[in-house]
Tab-separated table of C-alpha atoms in Angstrom:
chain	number	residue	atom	x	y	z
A	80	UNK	CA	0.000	0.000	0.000
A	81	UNK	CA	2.572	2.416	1.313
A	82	UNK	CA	4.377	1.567	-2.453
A	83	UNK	CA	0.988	2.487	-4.387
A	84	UNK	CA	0.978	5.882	-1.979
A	85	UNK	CA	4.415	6.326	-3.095
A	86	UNK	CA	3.980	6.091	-6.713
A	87	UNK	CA	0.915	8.317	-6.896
A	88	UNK	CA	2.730	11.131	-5.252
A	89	UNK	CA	5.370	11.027	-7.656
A	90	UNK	CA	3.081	11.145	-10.628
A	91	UNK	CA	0.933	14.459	-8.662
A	92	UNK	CA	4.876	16.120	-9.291
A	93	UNK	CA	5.510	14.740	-12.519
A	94	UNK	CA	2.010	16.177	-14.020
A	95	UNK	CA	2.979	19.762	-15.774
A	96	UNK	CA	0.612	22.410	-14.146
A	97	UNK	CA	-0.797	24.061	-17.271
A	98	UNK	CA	-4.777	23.613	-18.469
A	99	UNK	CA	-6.284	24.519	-21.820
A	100	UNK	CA	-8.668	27.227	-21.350
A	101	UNK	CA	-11.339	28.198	-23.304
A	102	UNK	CA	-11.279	25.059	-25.373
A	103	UNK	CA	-12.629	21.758	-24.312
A	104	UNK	CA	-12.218	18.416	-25.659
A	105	UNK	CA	-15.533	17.809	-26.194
A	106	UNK	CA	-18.180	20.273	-27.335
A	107	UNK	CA	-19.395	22.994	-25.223
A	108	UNK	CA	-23.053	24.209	-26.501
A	109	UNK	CA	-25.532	26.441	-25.477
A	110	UNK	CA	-28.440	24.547	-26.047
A	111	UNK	CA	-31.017	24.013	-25.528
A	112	UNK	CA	-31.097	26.459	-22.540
A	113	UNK	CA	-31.613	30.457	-23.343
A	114	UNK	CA	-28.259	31.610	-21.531
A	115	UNK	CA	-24.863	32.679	-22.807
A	116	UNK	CA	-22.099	30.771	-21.734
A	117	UNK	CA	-19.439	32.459	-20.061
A	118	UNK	CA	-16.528	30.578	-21.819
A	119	UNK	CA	-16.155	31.183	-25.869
A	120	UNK	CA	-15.706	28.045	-27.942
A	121	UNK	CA	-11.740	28.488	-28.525
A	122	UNK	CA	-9.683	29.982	-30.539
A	123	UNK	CA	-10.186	29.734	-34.382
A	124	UNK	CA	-13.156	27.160	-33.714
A	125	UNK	CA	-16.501	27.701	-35.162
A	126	UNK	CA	-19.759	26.263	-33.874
A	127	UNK	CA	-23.489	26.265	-35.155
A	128	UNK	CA	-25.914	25.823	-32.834
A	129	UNK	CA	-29.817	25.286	-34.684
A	130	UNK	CA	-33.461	24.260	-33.299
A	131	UNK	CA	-37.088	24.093	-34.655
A	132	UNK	CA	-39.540	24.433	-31.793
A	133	UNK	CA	-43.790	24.359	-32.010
A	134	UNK	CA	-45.669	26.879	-29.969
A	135	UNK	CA	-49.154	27.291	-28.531
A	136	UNK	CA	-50.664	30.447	-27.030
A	137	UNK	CA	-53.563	31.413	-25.624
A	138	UNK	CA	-54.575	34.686	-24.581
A	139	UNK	CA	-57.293	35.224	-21.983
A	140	UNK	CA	-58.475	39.074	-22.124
A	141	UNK	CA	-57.702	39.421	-25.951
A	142	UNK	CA	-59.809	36.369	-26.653
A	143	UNK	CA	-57.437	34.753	-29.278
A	144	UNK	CA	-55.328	31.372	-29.459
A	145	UNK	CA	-52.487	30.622	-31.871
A	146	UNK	CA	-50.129	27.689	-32.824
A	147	UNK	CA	-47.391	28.239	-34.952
A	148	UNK	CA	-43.596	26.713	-35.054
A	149	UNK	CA	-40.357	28.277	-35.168
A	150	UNK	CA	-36.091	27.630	-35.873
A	151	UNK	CA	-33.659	29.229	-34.317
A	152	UNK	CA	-29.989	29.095	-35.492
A	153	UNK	CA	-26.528	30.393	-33.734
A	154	UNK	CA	-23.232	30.874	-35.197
A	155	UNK	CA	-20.139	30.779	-33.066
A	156	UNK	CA	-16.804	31.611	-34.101
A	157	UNK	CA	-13.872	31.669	-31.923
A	158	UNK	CA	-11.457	34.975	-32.785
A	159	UNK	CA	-8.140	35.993	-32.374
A	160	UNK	CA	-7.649	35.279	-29.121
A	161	UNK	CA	-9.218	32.032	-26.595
A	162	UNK	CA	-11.686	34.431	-24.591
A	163	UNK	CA	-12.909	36.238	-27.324
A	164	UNK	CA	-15.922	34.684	-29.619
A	165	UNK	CA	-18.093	36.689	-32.190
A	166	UNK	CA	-22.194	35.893	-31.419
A	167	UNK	CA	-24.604	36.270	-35.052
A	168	UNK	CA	-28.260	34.409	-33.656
A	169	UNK	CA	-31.434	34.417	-35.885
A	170	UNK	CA	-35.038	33.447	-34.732
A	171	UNK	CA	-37.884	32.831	-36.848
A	172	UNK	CA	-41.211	32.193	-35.793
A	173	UNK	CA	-44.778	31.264	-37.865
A	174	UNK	CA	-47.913	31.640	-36.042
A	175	UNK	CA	-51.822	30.985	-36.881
A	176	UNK	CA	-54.071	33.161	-35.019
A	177	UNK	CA	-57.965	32.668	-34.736
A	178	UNK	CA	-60.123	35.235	-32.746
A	179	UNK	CA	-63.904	35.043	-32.598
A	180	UNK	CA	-64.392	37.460	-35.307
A	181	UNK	CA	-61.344	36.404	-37.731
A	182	UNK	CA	-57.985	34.257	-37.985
A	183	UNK	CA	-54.810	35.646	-39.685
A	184	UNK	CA	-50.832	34.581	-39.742
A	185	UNK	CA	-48.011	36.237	-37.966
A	186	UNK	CA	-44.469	35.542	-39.612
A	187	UNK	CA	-41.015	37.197	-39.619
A	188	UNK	CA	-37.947	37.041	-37.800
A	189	UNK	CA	-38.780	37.334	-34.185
A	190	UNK	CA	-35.200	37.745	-33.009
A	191	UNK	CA	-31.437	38.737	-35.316
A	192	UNK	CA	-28.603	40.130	-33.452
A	193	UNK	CA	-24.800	40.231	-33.974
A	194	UNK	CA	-22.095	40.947	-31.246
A	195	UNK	CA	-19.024	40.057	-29.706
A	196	UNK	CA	-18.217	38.147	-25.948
A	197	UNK	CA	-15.467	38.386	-23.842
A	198	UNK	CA	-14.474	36.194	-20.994
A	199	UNK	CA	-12.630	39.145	-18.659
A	200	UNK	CA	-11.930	37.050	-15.835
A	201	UNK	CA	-11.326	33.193	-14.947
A	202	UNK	CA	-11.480	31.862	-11.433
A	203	UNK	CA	-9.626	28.450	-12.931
A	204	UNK	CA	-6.645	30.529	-14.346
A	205	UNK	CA	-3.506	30.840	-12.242
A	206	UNK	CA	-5.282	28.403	-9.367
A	207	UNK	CA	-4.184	25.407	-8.642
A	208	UNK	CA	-6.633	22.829	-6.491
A	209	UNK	CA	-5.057	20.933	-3.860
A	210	UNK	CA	-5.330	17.205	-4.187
A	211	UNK	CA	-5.261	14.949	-1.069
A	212	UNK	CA	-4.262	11.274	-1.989
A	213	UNK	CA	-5.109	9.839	1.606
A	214	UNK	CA	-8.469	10.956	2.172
A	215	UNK	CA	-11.686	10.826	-0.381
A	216	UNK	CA	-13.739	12.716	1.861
A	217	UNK	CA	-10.763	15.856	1.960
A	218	UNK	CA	-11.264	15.786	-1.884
A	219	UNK	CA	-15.155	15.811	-1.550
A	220	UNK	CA	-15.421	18.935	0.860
A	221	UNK	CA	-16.896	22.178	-0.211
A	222	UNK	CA	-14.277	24.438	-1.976
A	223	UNK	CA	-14.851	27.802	-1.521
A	224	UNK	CA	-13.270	28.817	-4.620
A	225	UNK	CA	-16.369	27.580	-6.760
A	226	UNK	CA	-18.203	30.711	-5.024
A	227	UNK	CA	-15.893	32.445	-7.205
A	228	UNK	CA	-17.365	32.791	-11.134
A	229	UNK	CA	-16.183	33.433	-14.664
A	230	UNK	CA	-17.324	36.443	-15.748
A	231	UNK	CA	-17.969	37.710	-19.446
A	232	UNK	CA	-19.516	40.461	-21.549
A	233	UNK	CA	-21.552	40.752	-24.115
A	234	UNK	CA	-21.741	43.584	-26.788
A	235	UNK	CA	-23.808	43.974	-29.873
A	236	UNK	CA	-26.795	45.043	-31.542
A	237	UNK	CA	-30.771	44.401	-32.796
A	238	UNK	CA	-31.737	44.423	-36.694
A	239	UNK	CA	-35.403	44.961	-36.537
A	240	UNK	CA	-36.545	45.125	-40.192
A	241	UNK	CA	-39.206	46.697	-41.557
A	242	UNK	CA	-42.616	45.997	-40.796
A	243	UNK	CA	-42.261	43.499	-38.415
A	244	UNK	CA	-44.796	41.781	-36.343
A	245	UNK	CA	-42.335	40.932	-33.569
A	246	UNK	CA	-40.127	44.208	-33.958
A	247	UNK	CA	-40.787	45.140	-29.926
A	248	UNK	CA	-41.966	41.722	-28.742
A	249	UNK	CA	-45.339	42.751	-28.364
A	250	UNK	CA	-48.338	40.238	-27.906
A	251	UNK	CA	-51.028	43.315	-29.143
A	252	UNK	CA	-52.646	42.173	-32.271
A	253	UNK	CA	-51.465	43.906	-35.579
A	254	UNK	CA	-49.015	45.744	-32.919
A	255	UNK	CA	-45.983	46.294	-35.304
A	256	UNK	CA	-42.908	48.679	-36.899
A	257	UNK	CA	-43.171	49.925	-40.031
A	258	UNK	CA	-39.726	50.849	-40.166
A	259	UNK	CA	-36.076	49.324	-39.961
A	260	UNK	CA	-33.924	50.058	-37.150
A	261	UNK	CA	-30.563	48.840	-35.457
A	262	UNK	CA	-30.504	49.062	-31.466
A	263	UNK	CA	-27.488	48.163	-28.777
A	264	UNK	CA	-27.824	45.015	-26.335
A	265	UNK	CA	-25.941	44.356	-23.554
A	266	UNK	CA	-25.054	41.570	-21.259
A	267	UNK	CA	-23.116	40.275	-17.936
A	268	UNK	CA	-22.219	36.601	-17.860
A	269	UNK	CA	-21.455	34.741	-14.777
A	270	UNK	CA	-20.629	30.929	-15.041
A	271	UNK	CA	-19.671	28.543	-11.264
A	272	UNK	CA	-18.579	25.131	-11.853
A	273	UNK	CA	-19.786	22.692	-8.554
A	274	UNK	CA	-18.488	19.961	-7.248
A	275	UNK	CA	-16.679	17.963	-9.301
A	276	UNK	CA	-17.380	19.801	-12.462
A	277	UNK	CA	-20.950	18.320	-13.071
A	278	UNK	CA	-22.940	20.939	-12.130
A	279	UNK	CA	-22.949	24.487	-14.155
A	280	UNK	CA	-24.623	27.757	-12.524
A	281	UNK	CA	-25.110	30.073	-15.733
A	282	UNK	CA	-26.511	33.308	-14.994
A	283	UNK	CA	-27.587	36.617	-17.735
A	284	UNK	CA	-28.565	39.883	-16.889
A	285	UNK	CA	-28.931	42.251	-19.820
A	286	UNK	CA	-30.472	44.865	-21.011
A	287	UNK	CA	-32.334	44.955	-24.654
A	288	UNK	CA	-33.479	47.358	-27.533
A	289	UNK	CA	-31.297	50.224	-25.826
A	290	UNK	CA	-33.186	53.859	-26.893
A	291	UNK	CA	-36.226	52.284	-28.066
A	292	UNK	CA	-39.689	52.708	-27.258
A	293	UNK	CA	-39.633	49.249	-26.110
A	294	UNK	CA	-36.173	49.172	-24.330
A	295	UNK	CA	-36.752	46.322	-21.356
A	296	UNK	CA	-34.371	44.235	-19.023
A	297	UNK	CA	-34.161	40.844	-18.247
A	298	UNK	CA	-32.435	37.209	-16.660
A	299	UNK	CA	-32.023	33.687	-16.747
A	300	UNK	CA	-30.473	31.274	-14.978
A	301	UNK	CA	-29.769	27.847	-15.943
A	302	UNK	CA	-28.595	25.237	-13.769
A	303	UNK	CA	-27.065	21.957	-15.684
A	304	UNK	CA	-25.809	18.443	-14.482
A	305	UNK	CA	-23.597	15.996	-16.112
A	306	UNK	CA	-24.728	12.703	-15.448
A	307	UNK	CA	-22.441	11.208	-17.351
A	308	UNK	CA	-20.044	11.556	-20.129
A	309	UNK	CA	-22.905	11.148	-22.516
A	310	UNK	CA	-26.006	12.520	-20.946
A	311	UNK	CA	-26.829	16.502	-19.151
A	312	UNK	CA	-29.729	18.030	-18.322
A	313	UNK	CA	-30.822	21.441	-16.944
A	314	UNK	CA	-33.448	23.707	-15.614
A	315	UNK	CA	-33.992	27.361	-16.318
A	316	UNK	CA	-35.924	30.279	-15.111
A	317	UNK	CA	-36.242	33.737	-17.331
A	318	UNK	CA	-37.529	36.945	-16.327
A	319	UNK	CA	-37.943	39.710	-18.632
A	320	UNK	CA	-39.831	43.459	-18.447
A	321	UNK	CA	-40.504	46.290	-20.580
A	322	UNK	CA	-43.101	48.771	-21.282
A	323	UNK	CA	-45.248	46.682	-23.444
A	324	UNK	CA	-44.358	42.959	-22.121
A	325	UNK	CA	-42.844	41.738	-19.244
A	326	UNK	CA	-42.936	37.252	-18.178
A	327	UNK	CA	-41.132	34.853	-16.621
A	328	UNK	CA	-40.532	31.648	-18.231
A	329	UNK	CA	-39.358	28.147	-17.048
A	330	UNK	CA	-38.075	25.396	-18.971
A	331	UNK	CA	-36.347	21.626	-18.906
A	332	UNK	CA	-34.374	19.616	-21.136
A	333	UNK	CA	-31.588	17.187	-21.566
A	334	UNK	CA	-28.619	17.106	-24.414
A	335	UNK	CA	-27.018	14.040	-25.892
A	336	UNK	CA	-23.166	13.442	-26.865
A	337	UNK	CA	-23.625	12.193	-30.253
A	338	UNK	CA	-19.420	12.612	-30.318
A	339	UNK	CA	-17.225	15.283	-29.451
A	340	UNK	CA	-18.373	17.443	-31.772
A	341	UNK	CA	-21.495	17.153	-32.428
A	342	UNK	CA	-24.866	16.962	-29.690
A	343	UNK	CA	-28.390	16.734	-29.629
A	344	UNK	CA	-30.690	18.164	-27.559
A	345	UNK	CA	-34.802	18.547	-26.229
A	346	UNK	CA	-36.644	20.743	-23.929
A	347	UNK	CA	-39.630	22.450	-23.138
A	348	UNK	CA	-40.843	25.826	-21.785
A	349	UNK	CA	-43.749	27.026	-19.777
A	350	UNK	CA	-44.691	30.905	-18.464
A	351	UNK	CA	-46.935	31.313	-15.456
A	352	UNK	CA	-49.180	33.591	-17.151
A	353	UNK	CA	-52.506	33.639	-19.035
A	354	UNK	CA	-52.067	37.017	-21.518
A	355	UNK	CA	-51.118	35.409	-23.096
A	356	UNK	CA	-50.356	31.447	-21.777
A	357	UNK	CA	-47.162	29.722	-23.402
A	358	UNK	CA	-46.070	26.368	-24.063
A	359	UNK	CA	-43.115	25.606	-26.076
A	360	UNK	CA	-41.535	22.455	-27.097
A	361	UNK	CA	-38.390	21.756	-29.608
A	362	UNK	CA	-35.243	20.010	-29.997
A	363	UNK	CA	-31.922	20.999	-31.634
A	364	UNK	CA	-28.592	19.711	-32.729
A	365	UNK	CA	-25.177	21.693	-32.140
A	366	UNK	CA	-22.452	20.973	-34.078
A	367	UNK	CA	-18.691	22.128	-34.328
A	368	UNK	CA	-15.619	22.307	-36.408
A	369	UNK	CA	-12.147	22.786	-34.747
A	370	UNK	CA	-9.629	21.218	-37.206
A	371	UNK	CA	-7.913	24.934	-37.197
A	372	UNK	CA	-8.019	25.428	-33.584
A	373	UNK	CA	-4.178	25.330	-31.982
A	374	UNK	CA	-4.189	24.333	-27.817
A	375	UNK	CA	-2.322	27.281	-26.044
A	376	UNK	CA	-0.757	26.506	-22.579
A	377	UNK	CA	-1.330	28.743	-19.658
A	378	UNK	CA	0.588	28.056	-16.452
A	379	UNK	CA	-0.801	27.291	-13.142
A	380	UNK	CA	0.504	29.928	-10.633
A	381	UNK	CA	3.162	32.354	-11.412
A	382	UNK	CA	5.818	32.149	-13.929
A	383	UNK	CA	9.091	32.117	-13.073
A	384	UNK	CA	11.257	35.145	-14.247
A	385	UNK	CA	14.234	34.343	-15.456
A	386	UNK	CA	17.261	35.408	-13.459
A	387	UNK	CA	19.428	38.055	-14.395
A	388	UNK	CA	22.654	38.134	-14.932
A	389	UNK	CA	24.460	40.467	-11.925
A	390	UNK	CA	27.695	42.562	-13.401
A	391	UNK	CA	29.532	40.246	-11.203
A	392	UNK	CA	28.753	37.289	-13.627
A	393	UNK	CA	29.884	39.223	-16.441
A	394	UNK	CA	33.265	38.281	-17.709
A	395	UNK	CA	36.535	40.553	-18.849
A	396	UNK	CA	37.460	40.616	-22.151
A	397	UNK	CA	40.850	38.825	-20.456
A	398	UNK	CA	38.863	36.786	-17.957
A	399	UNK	CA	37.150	35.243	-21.208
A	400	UNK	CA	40.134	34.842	-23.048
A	401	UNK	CA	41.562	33.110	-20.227
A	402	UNK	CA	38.528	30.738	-20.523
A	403	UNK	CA	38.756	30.141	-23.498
A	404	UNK	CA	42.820	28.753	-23.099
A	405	UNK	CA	41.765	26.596	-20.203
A	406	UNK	CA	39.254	24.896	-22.396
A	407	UNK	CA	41.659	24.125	-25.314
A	408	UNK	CA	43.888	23.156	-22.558
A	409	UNK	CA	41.790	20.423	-20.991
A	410	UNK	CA	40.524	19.126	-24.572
A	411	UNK	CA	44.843	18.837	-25.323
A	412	UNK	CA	45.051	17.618	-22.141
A	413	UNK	CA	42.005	15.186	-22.714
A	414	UNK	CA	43.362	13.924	-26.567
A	415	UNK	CA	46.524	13.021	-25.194
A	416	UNK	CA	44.972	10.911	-22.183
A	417	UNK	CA	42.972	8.816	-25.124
A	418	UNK	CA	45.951	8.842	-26.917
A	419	UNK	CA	48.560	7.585	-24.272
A	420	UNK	CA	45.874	4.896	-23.306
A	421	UNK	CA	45.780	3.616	-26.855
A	422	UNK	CA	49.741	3.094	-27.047
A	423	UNK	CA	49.351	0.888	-23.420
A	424	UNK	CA	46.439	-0.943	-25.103
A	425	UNK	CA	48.679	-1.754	-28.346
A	426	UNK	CA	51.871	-2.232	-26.218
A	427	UNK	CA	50.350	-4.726	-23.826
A	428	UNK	CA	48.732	-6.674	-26.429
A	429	UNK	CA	51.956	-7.380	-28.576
A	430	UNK	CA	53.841	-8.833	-25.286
């Protein structure tokens, strides 16, 4: 036993201490949950992320009841540097609508935006865990240091096109823009890994359709577990409010590993209200391609610096020379010790 012990604390020094951030080995989607990781998908990697959902409403006070579907695609793409990752996200959405007196069809893109995230700090870089190899219970104790998240931001901006139903989210019939317009969103990331790593705490705040009439602010929160290296699922609660709309939404799902690069997923989603009532349902498929992406090492702890040279260590001109002569010295010195053991070996062998 005390041999095993032995061994494994040699291997715990022989292990370098660098990680690969960003990057995983595996792929790292958003889906099917509504938040924004906090961690981009690496470097020169580029990831599409696509659903088709169906929806039903049903609107008390307006009297009206629709059923429609909808697809939503992502695009990824890992730039320049590991924390930095460019966002593009489209939504469209088809709905039927029947009221008492008539029934009509809502379609158009219910959601574009493009912008950039950028992991600004990361609780894993620079840390090193400490591993105790005589106790499992040490290792399974609370660390305080998951308390301590990732945190990203989010930059970019609405296309709202021209005459479109969903231009300011609105659930008022015929309720719509008739003109084109380009508006800033916002967001703060958080991200906590648990545990061993299983369970993800994802939190959004942001704030959406800056300097409109319809500017409003908004959350989620998504908590995932990794049951195993195959299967995850999650929960998720959404808030959002504005002028004309304000809900909060709550939804479940579980992804698949298909492989490492590519995952399917399901969920539904449920609001707690009746103007209107929501149910959604979908599934989705994220896939990613990282044949160009390069793993960059970044050191546990502090780097070293190398020492400098005091003016003491520097040599004379004549101290070097001198060198120099002692080393052609000892190689002389060393040729004729090879070659005066030679002439024994030949001398002893003719006797």
């Amino acid at each position: 036993m005390l041999k095993i012990k032995n061994f494994l604390i040699a291997c715990l020094f022989l292990l370098p201490q660098y990680f690969f951030a960003q990057y995983t080995d595996v792929i790292n989607s958003n889906r099917p949950g509504e938040t924004m990781s906090a961690f981009s998908v690496g470097k020169s990697v580029i990831q599409a992320e696509a659903g088709f959902y169906g929806i039903n409403e049903k609107h008390d006070i307006q009297n009206y009841e629709a059923s429609g579907f909808g697809t939503d695609f992502t695009l990824r793409w890992g730039l320049f540097v590991e924390q930095l990752e460019l966002i593009g996200d489209i939504q469209y959405q088809n709905e039927n609508f029947t009221t008492p007196a008539t029934s009509f069809k809502k379609s158009n893109f219910k959601q574009t935006y493009l912008g950039v995230k950028y992991l600004i700090y990361d609780p894993f870089k620079n840390y090193k865990g400490d591993v105790n190899i005589y106790s499992y219970s040490a290792n399974k104790k609370f660390n305080w240091h998951q308390l301590i998240p990732a945190v990203s931001v989010f930059a970019g901006a609405n296309f709202v096109f021209k005459d479109n139903p969903y231009a300011y989210n609105s659930n008022t019939l015929n309720f719509y823009s008739t003109k084109s317009g380009v508006s800033p969103k916002i967001m703060l990331i958080t991200q906590n890994h648990f545990g061993d790593g299983r369970w993800v705490l994802v939190s959004n705040i942001l704030a959406d359709y800056i300097g409109t009439d319809n500017s409003g602010y908004g959350y989620i929160l998504t908590l995932t577990r990794g049951f195993n290296s195959k299967w995850s699922g999650f929960v998720e609660n959404q808030g959002y409010k504005s002028d004309l709309y304000s809900d909060a939404i709550f939804r479940g799902g579980a992804a698949y590993l298909l492989s490492r690069n590519v995952q399917i997923d399901a969920s539904i989603s449920k609001n707690i209200k009746n103007t209107p009532s929501l149910l959604y349902g979908g599934i989705g498929f994220s896939i990613r391609y990282d044949d160009n992406h390069k793993e960059e090492l970044t050191r546990v702890g502090k780097a070293k610096k190398p020492k400098k040279k005091s003016k003491s260590d520097k040599l004379t001109k004549e101290e070097q020379a001198e060198l120099e002569k002692t080393k052609k010295d000892e190689d002389y010195q060393e040729k004729e010790r090879k070659r005066k053991s030679k002439y024994e070996k030949k001398r002893k062998t003719k006797k």
